[in-house]
mmCIF file of C-alpha atoms and ligand atoms in Angstrom:
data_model
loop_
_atom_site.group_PDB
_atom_site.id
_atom_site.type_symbol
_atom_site.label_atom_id
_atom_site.label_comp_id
_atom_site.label_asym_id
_atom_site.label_seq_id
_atom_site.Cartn_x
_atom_site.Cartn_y
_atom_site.Cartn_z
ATOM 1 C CA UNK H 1 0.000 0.000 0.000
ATOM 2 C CA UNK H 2 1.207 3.521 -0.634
ATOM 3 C CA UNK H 3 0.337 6.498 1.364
ATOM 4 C CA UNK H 4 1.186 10.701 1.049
ATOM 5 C CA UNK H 5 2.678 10.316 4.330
ATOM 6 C CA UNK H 6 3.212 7.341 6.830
ATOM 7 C CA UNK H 7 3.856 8.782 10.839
ATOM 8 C CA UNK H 8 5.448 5.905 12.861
ATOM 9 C CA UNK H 9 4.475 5.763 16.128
ATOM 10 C CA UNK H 10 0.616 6.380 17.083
ATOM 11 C CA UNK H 11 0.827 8.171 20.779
ATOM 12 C CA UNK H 12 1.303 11.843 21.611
ATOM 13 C CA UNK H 13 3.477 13.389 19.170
ATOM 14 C CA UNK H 14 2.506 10.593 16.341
ATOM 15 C CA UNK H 15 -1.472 10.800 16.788
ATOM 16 C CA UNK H 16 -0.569 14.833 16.671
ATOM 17 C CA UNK H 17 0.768 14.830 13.407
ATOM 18 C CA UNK H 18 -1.745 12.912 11.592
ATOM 19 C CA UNK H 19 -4.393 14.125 12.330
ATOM 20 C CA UNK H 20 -3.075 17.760 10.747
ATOM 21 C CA UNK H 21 -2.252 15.204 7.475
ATOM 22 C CA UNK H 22 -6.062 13.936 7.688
ATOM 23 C CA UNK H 23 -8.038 17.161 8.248
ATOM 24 C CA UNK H 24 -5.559 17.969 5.193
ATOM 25 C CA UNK H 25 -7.587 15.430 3.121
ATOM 26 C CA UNK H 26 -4.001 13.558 2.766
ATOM 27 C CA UNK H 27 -3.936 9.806 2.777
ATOM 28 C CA UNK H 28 -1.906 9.303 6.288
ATOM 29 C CA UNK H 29 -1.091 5.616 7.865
ATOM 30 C CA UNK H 30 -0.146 5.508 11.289
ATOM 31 C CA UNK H 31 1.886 2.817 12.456
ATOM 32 C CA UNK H 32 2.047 2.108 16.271
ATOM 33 C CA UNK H 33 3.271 -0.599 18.087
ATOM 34 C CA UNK H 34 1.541 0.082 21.784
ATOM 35 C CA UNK H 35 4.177 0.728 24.090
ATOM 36 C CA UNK H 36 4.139 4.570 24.445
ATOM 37 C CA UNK H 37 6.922 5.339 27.278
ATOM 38 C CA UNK H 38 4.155 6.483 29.967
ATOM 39 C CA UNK H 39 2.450 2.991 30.118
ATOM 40 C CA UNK H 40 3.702 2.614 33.588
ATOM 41 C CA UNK H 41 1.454 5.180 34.709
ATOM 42 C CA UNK H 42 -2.335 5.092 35.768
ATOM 43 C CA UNK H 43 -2.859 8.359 35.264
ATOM 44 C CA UNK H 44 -1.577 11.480 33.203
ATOM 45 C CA UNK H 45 -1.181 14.777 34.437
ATOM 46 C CA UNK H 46 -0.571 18.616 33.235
ATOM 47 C CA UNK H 47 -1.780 17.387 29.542
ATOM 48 C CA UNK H 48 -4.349 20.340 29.462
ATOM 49 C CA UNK H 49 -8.040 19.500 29.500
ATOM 50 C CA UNK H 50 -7.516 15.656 30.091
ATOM 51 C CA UNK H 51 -5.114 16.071 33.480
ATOM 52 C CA UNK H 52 -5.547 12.698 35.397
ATOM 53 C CA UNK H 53 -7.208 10.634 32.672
ATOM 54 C CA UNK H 54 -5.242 7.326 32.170
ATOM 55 C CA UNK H 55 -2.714 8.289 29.548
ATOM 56 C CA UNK H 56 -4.365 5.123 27.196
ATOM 57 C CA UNK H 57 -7.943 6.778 27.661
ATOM 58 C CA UNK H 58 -6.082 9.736 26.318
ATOM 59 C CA UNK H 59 -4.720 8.202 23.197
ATOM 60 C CA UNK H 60 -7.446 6.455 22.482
ATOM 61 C CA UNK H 61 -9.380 9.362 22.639
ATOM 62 C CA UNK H 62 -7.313 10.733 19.884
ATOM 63 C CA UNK H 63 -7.282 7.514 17.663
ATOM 64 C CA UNK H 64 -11.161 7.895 17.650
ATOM 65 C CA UNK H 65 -10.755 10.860 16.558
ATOM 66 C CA UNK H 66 -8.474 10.618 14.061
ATOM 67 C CA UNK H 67 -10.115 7.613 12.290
ATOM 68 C CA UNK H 68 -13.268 9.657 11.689
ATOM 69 C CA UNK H 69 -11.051 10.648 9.004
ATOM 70 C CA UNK H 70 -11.603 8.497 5.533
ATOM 71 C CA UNK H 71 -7.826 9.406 4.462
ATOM 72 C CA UNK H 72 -6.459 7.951 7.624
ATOM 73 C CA UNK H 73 -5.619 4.259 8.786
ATOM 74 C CA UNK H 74 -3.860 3.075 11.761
ATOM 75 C CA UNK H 75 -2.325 -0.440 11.350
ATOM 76 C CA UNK H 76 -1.070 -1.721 14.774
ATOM 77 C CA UNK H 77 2.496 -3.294 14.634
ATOM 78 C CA UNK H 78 6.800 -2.399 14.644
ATOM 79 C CA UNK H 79 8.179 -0.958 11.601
ATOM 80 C CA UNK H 80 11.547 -2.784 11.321
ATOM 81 C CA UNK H 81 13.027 -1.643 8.851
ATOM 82 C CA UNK H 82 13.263 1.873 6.895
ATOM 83 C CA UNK H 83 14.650 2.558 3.336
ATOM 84 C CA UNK H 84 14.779 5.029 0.404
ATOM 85 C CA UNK H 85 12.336 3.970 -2.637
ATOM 86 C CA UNK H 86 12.519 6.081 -5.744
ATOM 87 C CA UNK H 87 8.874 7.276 -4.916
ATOM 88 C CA UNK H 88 10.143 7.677 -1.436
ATOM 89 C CA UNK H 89 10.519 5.378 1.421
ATOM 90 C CA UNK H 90 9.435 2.149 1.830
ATOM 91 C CA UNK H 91 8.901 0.745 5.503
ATOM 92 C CA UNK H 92 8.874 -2.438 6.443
ATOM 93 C CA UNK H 93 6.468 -4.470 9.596
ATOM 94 C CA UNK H 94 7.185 -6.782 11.645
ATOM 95 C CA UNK H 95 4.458 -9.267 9.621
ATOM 96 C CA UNK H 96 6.707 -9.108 6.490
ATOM 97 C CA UNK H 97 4.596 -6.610 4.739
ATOM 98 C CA UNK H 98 5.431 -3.397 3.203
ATOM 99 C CA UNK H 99 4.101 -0.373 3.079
ATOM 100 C CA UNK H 100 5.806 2.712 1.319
ATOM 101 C CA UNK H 101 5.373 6.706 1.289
ATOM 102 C CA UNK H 102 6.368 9.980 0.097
ATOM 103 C CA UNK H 103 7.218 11.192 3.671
ATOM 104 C CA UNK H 104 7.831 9.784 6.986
ATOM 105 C CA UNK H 105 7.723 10.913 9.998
ATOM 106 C CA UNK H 106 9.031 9.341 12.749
ATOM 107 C CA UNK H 107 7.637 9.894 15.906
ATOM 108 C CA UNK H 108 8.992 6.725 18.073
ATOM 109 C CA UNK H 109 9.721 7.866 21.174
ATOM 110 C CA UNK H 110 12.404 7.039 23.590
ATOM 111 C CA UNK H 111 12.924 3.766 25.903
ATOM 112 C CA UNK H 112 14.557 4.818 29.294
ATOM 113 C CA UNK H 113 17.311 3.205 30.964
ATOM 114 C CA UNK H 114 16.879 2.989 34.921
ATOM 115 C CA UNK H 115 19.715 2.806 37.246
ATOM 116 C CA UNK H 116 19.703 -1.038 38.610
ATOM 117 C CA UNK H 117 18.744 -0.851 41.816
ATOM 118 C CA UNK H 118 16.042 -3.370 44.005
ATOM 119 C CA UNK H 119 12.864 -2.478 44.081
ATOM 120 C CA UNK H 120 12.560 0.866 41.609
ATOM 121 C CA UNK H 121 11.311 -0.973 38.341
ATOM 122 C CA UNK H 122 8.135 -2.095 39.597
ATOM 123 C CA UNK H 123 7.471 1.321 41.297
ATOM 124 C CA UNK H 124 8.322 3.446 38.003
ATOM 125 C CA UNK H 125 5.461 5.443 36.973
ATOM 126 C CA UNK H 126 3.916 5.518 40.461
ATOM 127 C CA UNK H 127 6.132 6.061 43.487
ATOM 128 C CA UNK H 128 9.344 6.435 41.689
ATOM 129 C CA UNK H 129 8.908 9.058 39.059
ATOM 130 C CA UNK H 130 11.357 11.379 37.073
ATOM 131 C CA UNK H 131 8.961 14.522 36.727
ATOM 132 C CA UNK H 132 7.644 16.548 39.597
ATOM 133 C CA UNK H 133 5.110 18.421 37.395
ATOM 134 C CA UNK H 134 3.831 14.885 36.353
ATOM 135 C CA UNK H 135 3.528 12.806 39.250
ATOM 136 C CA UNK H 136 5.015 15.577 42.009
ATOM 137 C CA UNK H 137 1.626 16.420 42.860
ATOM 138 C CA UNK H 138 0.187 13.286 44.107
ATOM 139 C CA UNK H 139 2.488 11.811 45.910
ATOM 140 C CA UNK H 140 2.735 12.293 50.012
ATOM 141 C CA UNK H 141 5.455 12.650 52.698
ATOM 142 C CA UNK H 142 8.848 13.114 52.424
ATOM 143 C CA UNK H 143 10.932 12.700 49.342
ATOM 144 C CA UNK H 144 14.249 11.726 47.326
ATOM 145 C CA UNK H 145 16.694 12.287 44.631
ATOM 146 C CA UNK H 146 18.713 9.526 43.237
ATOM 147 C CA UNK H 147 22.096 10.981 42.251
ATOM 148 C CA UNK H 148 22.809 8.771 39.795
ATOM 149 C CA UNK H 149 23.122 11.439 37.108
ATOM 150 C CA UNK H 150 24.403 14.842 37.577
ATOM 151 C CA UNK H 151 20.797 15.662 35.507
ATOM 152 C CA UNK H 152 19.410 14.739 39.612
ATOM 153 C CA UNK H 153 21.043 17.959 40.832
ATOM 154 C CA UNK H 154 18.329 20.561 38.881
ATOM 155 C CA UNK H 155 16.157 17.724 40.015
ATOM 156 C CA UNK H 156 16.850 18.091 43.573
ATOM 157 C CA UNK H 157 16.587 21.942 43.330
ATOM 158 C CA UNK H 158 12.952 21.131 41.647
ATOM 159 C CA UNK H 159 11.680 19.483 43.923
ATOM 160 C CA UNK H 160 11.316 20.376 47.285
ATOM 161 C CA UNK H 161 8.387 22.357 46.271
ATOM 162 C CA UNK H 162 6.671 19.006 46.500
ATOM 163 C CA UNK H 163 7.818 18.296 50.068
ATOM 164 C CA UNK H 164 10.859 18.093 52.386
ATOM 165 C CA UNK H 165 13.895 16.412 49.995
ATOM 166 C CA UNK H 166 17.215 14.642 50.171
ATOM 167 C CA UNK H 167 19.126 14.207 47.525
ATOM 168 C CA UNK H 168 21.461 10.972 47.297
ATOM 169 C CA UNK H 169 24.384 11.315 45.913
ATOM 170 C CA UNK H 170 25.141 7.663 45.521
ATOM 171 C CA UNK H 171 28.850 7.956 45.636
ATOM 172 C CA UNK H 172 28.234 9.637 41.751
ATOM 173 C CA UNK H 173 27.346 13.430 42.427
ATOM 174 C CA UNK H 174 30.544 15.614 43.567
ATOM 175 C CA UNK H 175 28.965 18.622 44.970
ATOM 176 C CA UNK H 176 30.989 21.875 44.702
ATOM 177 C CA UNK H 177 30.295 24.619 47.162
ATOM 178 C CA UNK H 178 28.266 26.574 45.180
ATOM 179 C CA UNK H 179 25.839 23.601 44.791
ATOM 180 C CA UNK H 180 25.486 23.061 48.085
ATOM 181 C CA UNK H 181 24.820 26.195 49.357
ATOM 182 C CA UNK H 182 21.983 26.294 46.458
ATOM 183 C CA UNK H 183 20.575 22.821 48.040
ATOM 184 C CA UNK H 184 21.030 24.568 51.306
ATOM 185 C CA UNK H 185 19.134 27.414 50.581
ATOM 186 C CA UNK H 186 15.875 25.253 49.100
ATOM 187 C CA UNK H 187 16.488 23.359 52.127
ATOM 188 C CA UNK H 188 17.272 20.111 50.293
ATOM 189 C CA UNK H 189 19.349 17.438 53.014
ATOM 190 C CA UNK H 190 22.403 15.595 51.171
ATOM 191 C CA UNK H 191 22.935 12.196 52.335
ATOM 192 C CA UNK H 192 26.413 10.413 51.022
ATOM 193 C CA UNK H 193 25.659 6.969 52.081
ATOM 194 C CA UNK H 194 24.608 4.947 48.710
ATOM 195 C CA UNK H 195 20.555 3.403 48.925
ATOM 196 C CA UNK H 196 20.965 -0.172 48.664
ATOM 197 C CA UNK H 197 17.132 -0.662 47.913
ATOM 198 C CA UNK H 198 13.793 0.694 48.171
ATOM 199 C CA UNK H 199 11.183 -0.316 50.680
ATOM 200 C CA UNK H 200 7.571 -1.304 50.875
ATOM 201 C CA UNK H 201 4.570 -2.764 49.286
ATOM 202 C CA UNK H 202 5.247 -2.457 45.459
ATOM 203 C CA UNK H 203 4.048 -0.044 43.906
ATOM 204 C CA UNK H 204 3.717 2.082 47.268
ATOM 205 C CA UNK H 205 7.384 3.385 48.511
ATOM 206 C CA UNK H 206 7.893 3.497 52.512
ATOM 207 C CA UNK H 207 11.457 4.234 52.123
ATOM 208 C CA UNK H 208 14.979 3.546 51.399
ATOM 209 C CA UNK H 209 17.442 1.327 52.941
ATOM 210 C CA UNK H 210 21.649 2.946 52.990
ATOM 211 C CA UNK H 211 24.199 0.817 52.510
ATOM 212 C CA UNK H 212 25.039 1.059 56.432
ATOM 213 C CA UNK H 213 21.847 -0.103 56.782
ATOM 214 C CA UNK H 214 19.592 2.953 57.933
ATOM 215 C CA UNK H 215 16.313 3.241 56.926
ATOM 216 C CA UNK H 216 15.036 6.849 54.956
ATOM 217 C CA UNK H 217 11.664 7.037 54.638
ATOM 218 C CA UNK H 218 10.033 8.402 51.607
ATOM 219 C CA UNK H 219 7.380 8.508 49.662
ATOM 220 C CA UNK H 220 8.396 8.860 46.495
ATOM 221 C CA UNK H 221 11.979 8.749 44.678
ATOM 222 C CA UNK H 222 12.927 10.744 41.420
ATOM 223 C CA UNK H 223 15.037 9.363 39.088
ATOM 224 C CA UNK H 224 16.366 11.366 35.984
ATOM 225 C CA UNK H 225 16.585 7.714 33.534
ATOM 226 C CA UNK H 226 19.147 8.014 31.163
ATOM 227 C CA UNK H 227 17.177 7.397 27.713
ATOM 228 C CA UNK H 228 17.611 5.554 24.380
ATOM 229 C CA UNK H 229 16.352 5.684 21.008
ATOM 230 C CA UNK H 230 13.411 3.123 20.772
ATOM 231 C CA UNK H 231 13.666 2.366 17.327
ATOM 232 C CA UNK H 232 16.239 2.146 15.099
ATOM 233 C CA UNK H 233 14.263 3.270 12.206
ATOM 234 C CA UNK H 234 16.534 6.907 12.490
ATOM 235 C CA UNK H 235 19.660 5.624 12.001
ATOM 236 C CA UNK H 236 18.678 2.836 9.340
ATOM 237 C CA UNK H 237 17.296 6.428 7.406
ATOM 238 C CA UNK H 238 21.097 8.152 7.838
ATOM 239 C CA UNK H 239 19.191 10.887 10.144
ATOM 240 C CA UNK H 240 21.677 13.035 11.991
ATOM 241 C CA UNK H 241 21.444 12.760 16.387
ATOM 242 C CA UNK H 242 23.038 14.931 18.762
ATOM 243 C CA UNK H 243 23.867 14.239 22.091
ATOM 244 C CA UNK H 244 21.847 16.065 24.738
ATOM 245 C CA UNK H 245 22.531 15.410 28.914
ATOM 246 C CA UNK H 246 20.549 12.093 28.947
ATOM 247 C CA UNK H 247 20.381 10.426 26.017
ATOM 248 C CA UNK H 248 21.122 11.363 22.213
ATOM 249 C CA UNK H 249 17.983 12.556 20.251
ATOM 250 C CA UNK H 250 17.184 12.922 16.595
ATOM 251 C CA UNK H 251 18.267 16.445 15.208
ATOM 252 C CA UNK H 252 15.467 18.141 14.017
ATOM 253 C CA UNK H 253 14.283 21.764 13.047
ATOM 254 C CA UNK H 254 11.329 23.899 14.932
ATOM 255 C CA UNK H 255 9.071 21.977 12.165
ATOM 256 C CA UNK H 256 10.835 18.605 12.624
ATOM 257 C CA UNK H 257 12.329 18.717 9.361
ATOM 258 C CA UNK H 258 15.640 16.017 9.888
ATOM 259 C CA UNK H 259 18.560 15.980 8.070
ATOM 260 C CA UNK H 260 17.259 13.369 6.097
ATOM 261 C CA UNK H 261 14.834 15.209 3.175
ATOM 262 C CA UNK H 262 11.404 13.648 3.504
ATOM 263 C CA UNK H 263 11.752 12.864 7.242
ATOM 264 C CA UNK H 264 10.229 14.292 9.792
ATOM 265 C CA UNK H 265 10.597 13.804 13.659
ATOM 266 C CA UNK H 266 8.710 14.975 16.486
ATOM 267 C CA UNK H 267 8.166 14.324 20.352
ATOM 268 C CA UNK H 268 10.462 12.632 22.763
ATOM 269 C CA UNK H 269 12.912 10.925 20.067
ATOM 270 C CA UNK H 270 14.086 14.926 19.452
ATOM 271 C CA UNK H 271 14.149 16.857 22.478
ATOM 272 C CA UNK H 272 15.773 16.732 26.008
ATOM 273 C CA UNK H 273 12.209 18.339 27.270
ATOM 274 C CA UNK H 274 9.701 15.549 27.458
ATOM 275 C CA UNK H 275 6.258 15.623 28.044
ATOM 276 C CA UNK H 276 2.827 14.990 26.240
ATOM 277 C CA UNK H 277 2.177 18.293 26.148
ATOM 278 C CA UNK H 278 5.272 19.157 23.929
ATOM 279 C CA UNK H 279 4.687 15.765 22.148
ATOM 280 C CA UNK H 280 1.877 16.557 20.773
ATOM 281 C CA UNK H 281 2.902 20.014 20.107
ATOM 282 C CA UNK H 282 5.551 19.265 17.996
ATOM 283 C CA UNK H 283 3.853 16.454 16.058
ATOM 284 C CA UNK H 284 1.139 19.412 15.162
ATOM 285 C CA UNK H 285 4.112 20.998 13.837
ATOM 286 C CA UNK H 286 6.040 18.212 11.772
ATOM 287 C CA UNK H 287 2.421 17.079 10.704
ATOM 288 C CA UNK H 288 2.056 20.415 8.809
ATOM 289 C CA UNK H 289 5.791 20.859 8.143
ATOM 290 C CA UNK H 290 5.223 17.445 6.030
ATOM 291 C CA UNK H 291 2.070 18.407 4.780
ATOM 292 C CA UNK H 292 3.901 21.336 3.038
ATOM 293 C CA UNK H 293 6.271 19.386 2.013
ATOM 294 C CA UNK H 294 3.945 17.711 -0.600
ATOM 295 C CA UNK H 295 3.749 20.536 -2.583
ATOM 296 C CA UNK H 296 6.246 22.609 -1.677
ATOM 297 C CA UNK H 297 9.434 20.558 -1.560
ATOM 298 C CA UNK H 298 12.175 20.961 0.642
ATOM 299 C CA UNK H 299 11.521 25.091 0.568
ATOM 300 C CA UNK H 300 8.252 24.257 2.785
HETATM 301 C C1 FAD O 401 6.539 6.963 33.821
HETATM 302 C C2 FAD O 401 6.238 8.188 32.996
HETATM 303 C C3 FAD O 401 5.145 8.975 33.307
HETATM 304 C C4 FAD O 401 4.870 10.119 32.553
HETATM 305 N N1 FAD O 401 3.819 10.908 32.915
HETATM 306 C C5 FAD O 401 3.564 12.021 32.200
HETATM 307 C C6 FAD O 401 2.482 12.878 32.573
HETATM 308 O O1 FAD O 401 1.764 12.628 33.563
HETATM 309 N N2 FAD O 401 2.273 14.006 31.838
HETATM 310 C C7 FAD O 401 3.067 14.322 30.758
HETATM 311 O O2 FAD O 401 2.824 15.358 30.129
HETATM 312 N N3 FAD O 401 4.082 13.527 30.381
HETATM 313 C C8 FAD O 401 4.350 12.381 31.073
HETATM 314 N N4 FAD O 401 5.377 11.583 30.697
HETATM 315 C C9 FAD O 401 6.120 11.897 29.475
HETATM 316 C C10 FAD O 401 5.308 11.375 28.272
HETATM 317 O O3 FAD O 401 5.036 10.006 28.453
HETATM 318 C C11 FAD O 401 6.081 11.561 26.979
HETATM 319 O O4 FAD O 401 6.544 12.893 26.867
HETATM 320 C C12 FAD O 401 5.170 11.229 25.781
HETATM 321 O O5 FAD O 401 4.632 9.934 25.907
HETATM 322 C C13 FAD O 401 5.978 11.342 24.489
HETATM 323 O O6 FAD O 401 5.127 11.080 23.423
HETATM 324 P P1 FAD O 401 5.725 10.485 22.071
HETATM 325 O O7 FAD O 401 4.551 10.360 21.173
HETATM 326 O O8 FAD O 401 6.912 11.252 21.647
HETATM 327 O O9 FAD O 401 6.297 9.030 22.465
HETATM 328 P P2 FAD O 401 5.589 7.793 23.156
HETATM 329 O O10 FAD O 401 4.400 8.210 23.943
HETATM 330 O O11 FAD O 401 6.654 7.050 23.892
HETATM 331 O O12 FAD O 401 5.054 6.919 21.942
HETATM 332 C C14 FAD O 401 5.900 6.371 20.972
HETATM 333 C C15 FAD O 401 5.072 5.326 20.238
HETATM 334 O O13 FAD O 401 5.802 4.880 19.112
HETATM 335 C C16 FAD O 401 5.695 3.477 19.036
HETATM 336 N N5 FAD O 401 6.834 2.960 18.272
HETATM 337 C C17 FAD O 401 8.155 3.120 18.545
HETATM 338 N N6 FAD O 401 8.888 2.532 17.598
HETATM 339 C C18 FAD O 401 8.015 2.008 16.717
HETATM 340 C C19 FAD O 401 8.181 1.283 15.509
HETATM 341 N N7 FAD O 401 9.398 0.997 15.012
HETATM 342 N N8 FAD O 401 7.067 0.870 14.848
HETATM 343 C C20 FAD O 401 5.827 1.161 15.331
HETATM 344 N N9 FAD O 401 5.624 1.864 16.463
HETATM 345 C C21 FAD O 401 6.717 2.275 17.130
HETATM 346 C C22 FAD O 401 5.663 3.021 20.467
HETATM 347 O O14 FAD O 401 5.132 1.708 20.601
HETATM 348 C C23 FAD O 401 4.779 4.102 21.091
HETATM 349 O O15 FAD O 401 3.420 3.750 21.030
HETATM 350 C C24 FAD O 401 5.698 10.451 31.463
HETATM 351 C C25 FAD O 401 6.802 9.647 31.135
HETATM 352 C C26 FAD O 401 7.075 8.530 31.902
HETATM 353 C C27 FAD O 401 8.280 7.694 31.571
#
C-alpha cells in the first residue's frame, strides 16, 4: 500500500501529526506498536483538559478521533526496517509486509534506561517518578533524589516544592560549594551513604534502605533515567542525532524537518524536554511541516 505520508508511532506526538495530514484530506497511515513510554502510569497529568485521565484513555481518545477521518488508517504493529524507494521510502512491519510513502515521519519515542537498583522498576510510573510536574503532585510525605546522574542535581533543586527532599548522591554526584549552598538554601538534606534498595509494598514506597543499613523514609523517589532511542528506524534512514545530557535525540528543526529530506521527527525521540504536552505540540508541527512538504518541496 502507498500512502502521502506514513507517521510511525501512534501516541502523543505521532497521533498529533496525523491528524493535521487527515483534516488535510491527505492519505496518512499511522503505524504504532503500543508501548508509548508512559504505560507505567495510571494516570496522566498537566496534559491540558484531560489532566488525570489514564494516559491510554487519552490516546485512544485521539485515535477515535483521528479515524473519523476516511484518508487515515492506523495499522497496529513495529516498523523494522526503513529505506529510500525512488517514490520515497518504503517501511517495512514486523508481519513481512510493506508499506511505502512519500514522507515519513518518525515519531517513536524514547525507551529509558533505569539505574539497577532493588525495588525501583516495579514502582516506576507511580512512586518512583522522574517529573515533579507529572507525578510531584500526588504523591505524600517526604521525598528523594537519586544521584545517579548529575541531571538529579536541577532535580533536587525542583523538587522540594513538592515536600521536604534529600538528595542521594550515591557515591556519583561531587557537589561543589556553590551547589550546596543552592541545596542549602531550598532546604534540600544531602545524604552520602549509597541506597541499597527501596522499601515497601510495590508499587507504594515506605522508604529507602543505605548501605550502612539505615532506613530513609520516603514517599516517592525521582530518578532522571538516562534514555535511548526506541527504534532504530533513524539511524537505518542516515538521520543526523546529537547528544543532549541524557540520552542522544534525533536532530530536528522547529518543524521537525531532519537531516534526512522527507523525514520528519517529532516528540520525545528529538528533544531533552519531554512531556505529552510538547509531544503533541511538535507532532502538530512536523504534521504540517510534512504536509507542506507535498507541494512545496524541501523550501516548505
Ligand atoms: C513513567 C512516565 C510517566 C509520565 N507521565 C507524564 C504525565 O503525567 N504528563 C506528561 O505530560 N508527560 C508524562 N510523561 C512523558 C510522556 O510520556 C512523553 O513525553 C510522551 O509519551 C511522548 O510522546 P511520544 O509520542 O513522543 O512518544 P511515546 O508516547 O513514547 O510513543 C511512541 C510510540 O511509538 C511506538 N513505536 C516506537 N517505535 C516504533 C516502531 N518501530 N514501529 C511502530 N511503532 C513504534 C511506540 O510503541 C509508542 O506507542 C511520562 C513519562 C514517563 C516515563
Amino acid at each position: 500500500m502507498s500512502y502521502e505520508v506514513i507517521v510511525v508511532g501512534g501516541s502523543f506526538a505521532g497521533l498529533a501529526a496525523a491528524l493535521q495530514l487527515a483534516r488535510a484530506r491527505r492519505r496518512v497511515l499511522v503505524i504504532d506498536a503500543g508501548v508509548p513510554r508512559n504505560r507505567f502510569a495510571r494516570h496522566a497529568h498537566g496534559f491540558l483538559g484531560h489532566d488525570g485521565k489514564p494516559p491510554s484513555q487519552i490516546t485512544g481518545e485521539s485515535v477515535q478521533q483521528l479515524l473519523r477521518y476516511p484518508t487515515a488508517e492506523l495499522r497496529q504493529g513495529l516498523a523494522v526496517s526503513a529505506q529510500r524507494d525512488p517514490d520515497g521510502f518504503r517501511l517495512t512491519l514486523d508481519d513481512g509486509t510493506a508499506v511505502t510513502a512519500q514522507r515519513l515521519l518518525l515519531a517513536t519515542g524514547v525507551r529509558d534506561e533505569l539505574p539497577p537498583l532493588r525495588g525501583l522498576q516495579e514502582r516506576w510510573g507511580e512512586t518512583v517518578i522522574h517529573c515533579p510536574y507529572c507525578h510531584g503532585y500526588e504523591i505524600d510525605g517526604a521525598l528523594g533524589v537519586l544521584g545517579w546522574h548529575p541531571a538529579a542535581l536541577h532535580q533536587a533543586m525542583l523538587v522540594p516544592d513538592w515536600g521536604p527532599t534529600t538528595l542521594f548522591t550515591q557515591g556519583v554526584l561531587e557537589l561543589d560549594e556553590t551547589q550546596r549552598a543552592d541545596l542549602a538554601a531550598r532546604g534540600v538534606q544531602i545524604e552520602r551513604e549509597p541506597v541499597l534498595e527501596l522499601l515497601g509494598d510495590a508499587p507504594q514506597l515506605e522508604g529507602v534502605r543505605l548501605a550502612d543499613d539505615r532506613v530513609v523514609p520516603l514517599g516517592g523517589l525521582f530518578v532522571a533515567p538516562k534514555t535511548h532511542m526506541a527504534s532504530p528506524l533513524a539511524e537505518q534512514l542516515g538521520c543526523a542525532f546529537e547528544e543532549a545530557p541524557l540520552g542522544t535525540v534525533i536532530r530536528a528543526d522547529d518543524v521537525g524537518r531532519t537531516s534526512v529530506p522527507g523525514v520528519f521527527a517529532a516528540g520525545d525521540a528529538t528533544t531533552l524536554f519531554t512531556n505529552a504536552t510538547r509531544a503533541a505540540a511538535s507532532g502538530v508541527m512536523a504534521g504540517v511541516a510534512a504536509h507542506r512538504s507535498l507541494f512545496m518541496g524541501e523550501a516548505a
